[in-house]
XYZ file of C-alpha atoms in Angstrom:
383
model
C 87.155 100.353 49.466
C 84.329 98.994 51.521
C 85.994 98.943 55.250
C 84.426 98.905 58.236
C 83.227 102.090 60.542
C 86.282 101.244 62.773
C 89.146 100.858 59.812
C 87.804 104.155 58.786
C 88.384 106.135 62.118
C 92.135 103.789 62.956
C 93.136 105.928 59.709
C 91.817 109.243 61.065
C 93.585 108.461 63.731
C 96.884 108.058 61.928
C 96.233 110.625 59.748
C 96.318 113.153 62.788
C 99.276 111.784 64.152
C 101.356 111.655 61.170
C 100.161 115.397 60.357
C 100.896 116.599 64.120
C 104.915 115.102 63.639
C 105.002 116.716 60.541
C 103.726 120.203 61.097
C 104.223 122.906 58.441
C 103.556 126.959 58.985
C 101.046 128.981 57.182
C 102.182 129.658 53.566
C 104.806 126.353 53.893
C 102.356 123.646 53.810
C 104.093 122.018 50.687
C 104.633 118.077 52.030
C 100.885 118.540 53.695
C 98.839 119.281 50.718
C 100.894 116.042 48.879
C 100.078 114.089 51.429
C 96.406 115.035 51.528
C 96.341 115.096 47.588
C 97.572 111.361 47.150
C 95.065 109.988 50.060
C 92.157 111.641 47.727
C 93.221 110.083 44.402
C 93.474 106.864 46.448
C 89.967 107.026 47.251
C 88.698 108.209 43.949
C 88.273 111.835 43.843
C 89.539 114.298 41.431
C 92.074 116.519 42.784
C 93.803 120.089 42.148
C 96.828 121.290 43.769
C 98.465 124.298 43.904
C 94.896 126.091 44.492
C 95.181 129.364 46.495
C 99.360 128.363 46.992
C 99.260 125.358 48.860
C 95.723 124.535 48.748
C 94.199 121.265 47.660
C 90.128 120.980 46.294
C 88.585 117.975 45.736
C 85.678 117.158 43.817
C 83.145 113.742 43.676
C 79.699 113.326 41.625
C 76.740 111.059 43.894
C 76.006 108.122 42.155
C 72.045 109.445 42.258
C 71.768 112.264 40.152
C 72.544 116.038 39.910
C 71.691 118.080 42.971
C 73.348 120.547 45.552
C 76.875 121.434 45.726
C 78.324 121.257 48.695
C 81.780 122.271 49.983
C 83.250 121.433 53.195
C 86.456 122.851 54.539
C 89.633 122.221 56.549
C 92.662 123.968 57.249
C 95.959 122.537 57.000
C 98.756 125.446 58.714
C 100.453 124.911 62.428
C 102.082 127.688 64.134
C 105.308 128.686 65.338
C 104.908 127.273 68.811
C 107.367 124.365 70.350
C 105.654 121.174 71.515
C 106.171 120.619 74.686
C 103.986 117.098 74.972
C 105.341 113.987 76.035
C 103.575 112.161 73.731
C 104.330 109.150 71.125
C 103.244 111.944 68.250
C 104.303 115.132 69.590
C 106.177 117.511 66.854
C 109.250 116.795 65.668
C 109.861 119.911 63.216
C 111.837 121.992 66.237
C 109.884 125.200 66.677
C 107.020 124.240 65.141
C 103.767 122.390 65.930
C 100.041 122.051 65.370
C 98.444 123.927 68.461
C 95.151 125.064 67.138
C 93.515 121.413 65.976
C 94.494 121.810 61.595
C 95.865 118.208 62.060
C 92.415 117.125 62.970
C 90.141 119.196 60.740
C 92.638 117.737 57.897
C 92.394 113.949 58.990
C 88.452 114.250 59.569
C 87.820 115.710 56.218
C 90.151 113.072 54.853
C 87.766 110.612 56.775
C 84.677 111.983 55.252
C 85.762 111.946 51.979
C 86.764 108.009 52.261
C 83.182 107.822 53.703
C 81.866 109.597 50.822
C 83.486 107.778 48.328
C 82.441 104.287 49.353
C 79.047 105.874 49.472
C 79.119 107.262 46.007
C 76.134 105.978 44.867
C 73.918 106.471 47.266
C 73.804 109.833 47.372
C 72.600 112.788 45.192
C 74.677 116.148 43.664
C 78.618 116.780 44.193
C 80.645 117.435 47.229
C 83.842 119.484 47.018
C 86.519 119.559 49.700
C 88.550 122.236 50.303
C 91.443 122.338 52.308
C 93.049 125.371 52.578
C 96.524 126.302 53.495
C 97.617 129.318 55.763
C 94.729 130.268 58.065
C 96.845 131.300 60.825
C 98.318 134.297 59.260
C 96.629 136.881 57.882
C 95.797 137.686 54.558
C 95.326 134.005 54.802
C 94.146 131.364 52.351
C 90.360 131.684 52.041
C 90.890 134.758 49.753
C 93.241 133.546 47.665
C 91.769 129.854 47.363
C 88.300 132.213 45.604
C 90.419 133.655 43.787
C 91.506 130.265 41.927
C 87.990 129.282 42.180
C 87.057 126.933 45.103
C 83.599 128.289 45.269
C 82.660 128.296 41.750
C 79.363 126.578 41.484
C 79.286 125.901 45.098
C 75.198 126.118 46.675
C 76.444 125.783 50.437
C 80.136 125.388 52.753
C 80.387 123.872 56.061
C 83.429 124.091 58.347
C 84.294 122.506 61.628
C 87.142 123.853 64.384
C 87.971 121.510 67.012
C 87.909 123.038 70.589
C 89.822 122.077 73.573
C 87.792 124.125 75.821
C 84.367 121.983 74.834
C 83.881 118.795 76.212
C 84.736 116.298 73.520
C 81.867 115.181 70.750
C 79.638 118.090 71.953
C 78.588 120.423 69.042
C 78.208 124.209 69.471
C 77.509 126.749 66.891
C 74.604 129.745 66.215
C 73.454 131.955 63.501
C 74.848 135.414 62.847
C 78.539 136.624 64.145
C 80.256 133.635 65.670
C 83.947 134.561 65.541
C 85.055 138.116 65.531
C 86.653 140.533 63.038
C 90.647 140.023 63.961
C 92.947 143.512 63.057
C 96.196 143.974 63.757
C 98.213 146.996 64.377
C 101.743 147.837 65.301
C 103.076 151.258 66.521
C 106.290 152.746 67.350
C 106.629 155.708 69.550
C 109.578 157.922 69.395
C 110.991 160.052 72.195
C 114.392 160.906 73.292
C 116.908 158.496 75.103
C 119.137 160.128 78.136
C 121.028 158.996 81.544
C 118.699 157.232 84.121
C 119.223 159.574 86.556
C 118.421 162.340 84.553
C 115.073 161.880 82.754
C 114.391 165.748 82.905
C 116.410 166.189 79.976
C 115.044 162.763 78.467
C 111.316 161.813 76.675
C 110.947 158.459 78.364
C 109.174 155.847 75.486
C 108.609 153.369 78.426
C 106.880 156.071 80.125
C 104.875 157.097 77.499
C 104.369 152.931 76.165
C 103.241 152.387 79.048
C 100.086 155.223 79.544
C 99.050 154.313 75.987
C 98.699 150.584 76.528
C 96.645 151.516 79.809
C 94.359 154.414 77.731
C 93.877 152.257 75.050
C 92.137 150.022 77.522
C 90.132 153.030 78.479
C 88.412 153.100 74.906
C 87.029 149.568 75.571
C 85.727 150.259 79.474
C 84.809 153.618 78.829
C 84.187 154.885 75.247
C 82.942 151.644 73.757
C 79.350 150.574 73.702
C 79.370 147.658 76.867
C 76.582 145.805 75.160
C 79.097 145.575 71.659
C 81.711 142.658 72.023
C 85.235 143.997 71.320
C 88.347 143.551 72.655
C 92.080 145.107 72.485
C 94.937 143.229 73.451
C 98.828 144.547 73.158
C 100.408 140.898 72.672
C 104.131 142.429 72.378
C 105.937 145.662 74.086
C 109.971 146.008 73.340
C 111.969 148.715 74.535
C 115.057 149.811 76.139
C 118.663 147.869 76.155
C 119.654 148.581 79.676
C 119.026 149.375 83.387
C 120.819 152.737 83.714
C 119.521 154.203 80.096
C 116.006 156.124 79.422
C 114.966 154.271 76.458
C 114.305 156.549 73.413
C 111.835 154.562 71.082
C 109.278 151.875 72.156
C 107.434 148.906 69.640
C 104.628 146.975 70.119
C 102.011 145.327 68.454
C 98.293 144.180 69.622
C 95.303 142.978 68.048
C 91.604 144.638 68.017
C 88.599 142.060 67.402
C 84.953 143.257 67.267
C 81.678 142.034 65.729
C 79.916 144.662 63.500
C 81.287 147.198 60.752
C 80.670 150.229 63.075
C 82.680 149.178 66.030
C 85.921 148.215 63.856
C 85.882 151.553 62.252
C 85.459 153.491 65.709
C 88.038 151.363 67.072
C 90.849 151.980 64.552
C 89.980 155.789 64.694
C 89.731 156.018 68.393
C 92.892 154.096 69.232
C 95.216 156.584 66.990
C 93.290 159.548 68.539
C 94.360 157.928 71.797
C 98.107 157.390 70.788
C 98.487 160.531 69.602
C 97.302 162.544 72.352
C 99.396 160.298 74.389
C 102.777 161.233 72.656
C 101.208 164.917 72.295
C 101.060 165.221 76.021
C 104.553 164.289 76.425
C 106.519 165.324 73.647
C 107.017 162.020 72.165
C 106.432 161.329 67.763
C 104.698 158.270 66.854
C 104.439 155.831 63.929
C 101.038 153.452 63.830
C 100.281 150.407 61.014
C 96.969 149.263 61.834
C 95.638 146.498 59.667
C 92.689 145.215 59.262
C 92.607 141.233 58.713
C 89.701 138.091 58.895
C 86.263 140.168 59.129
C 83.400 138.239 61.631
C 82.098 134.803 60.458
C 78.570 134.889 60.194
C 76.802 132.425 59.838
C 73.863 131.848 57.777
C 70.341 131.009 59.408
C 68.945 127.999 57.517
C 72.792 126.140 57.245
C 72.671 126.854 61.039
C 69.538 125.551 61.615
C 70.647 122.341 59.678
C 73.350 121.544 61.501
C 71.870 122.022 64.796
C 69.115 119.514 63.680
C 71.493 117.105 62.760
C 73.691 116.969 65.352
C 71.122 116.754 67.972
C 70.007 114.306 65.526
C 73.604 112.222 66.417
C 74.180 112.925 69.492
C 70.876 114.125 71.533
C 69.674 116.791 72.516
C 71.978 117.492 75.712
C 75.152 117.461 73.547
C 74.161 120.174 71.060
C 74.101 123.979 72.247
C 73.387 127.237 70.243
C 76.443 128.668 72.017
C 77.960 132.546 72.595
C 80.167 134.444 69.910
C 83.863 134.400 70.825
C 86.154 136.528 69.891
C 89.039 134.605 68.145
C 89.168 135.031 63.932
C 88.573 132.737 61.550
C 88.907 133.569 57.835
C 85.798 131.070 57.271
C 84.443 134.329 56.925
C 85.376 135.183 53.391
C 83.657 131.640 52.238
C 80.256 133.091 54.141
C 80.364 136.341 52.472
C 80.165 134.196 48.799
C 77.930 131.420 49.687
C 75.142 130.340 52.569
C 76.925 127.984 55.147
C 77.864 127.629 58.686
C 80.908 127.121 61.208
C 80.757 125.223 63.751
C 82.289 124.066 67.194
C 83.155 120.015 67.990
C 84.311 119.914 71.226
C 87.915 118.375 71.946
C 88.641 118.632 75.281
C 88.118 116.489 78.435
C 89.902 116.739 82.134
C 93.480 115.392 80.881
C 92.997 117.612 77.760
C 92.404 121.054 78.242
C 95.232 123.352 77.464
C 93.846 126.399 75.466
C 94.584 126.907 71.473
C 97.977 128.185 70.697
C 99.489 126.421 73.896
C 102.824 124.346 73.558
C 100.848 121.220 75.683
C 97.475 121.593 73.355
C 96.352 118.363 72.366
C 92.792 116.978 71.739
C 90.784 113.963 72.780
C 90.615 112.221 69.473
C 87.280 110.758 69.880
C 86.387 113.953 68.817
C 86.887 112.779 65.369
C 84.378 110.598 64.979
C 82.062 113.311 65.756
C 83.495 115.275 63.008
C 83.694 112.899 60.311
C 79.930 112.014 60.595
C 78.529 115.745 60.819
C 80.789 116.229 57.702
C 79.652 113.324 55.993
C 75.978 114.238 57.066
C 76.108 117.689 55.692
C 76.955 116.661 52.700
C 74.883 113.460 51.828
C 71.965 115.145 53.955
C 71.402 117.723 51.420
């Protein structure tokens, strides 16, 4: 199992581009975790399926002695997005494909852990690998996957997330909140439906959709603390089945992501204060589901710190930043809330490839796993 640097990274390479044909959805990723389960026992490790649902932990002694254990993660899910690539591995589940990088963090954990096995004995303690179905949809896997005990004796967990919108095999992480808390909330508003021409004897829900989605915008520009991150975002607004008919009911949903306890909690309360005075003003009844989902990953200082070192350790100094929080989810988070660690950012992207995550032409420049498999395999021998 000795191959060379190059061997190594071909099979990344194939790796990715059998996963990206053969994408499978959050809480489906049955013919993903085999396939990521038999490449372990061929290298050596000692596997259990079925962790969390679909998930998949691996574990391998060093050669040198007890020490550390370390845990490094990847996510396996895609989403419900059609591939629209031309490309010799686009998607070929119809409907489906992975658009947010899984594919990758999969294959480069799967190239660590070959690393790491041919390595055994030269380095000290026990790496565990984690790879987690379902990250896409929320409650998500990380929970469950504690539940069935991926952290149990773990001293520290890394993660990696690919990024289009980073120049490729550039690193970018910091301590503290990195990704933001991600809730969800749906709400129906009830009015009365009537003749076009005669909304006087009507309650218009399209009306009345439409001043809430605009208010709750208010409660970010004007009720919100500026210097606080925190967004609001109504992804989805459905109403109405004709031209000539005042539409009695409206449904949408939207998301709500912030980065401290305080702000979520105003947030949920102020945005049903502001639907109901909404309806209240014109007669309309209201239903709300608000949910909250992934809380902020926060990273830890000293994990942080370590990575940083390394990487500009790799790659020099003007390929490493301590970058700014954004405000996608991750639910990373619960792993950080159990155990010292840190997330971090390899970029992906380069002037071909640069559609955004979640996009039907996202793609990655796949020198980007390289990066990835030695920062893994760093993290984990390094400590």
């Amino acid at each position: 199992m000795n191959g060379t640097r190059k061997e190594t990274m071909d099979k990344v390479i194939a790796w990715r581009r059998h996963l990206h044909r053969h994408p499978e959805v959050s809480y489906e990723e049955k013919e993903t975790a085999a396939f990521v389960a038999g490449e372990l026992r061929r290298m050596g490790w000692s596997v259990r399926t079925g962790v969390g649902g679909h998930g998949v932990v691996a574990d391998l002694e060093g050669g040198r002695g007890p020490g550390k254990r370390i845990a490094l993660r990847a996510d396996m899910d895609a989403l419900p997005i059609q591939d629209q690539k031309r490309t010799e591995y686009a998607s070929t589940v119809p409907g489906v494909m992975h658009a947010c990088g899984h594919d990758g963090h999969t294959s480069a954990l799967l190239g660590a852990a070959e690393r790491l096995a041919e390595t055994v004995d030269a380095w000290t303690g026990s790496v565990r690998l984690l790879f987690q179905p379902a990250e896409e949809i929320p409650p998500g896997g990380a929970q469950a996957m504690i539940r069935d005990g991926a952290l149990d004796g773990v001293d520290e967990i890394y993660g990696i997330h690919l990024w289009s919108q980073f120049p490729a095999c550039t690193v970018h992480t910091a301590a503290g909140p990195i990704m933001a808390a991600s809730d969800e909330f749906s709400a129906r508003i009830v009015g009365k439906g009537g003749h076009g021409g005669l909304p006087h004897q009507a309650v218009d829900a399209v009306t009345i959709g439409a001043h809430f989605v605009v208010n709750a915008q208010s409660i970010v520009s004007r009720n919100s603390d500026p210097i606080l991150p925190h967004v609001i975002s109504i992804g989805s607004f459905h109403a109405g089945t004709t031209f000539n008919v005042i539409a009695s009911d409206c449904r949408m949903e939207g998301t709500v992501r912030t980065m401290t306890p305080q702000t979520r909690l105003y947030l949920k309360e102020r945005l049903e204060q502001v639907l109901d005075a909404t309806c209240r003003m014109y007669g309309a009844e209201y239903e709300l589901d608000y949910k909250f989902g992934y809380p902020p990953v926060v990273n830890h200082a000293e994990p942080t710190e370590r990575v940083l070192s390394l990487a500009r350790e790799r790659l020099g100094e003007d390929r490493v930043s301590v970058c700014q929080p954004m405000m996608a989810g991750e639910d990373f988070s619960f792993y950080l809330e159990k155990v010292p660690g840190c997330f971090l950012f390899v970029g992906a992207g380069n002037d071909q490839v640069k559609a955004p995550h979640h996009h039907p032409l996202f793609d990655i420049d796949e020198r980007a796993l390289e990066t990835s498999v030695d920062l893994l395999y760093d993290l984990a021998t390094r400590r």
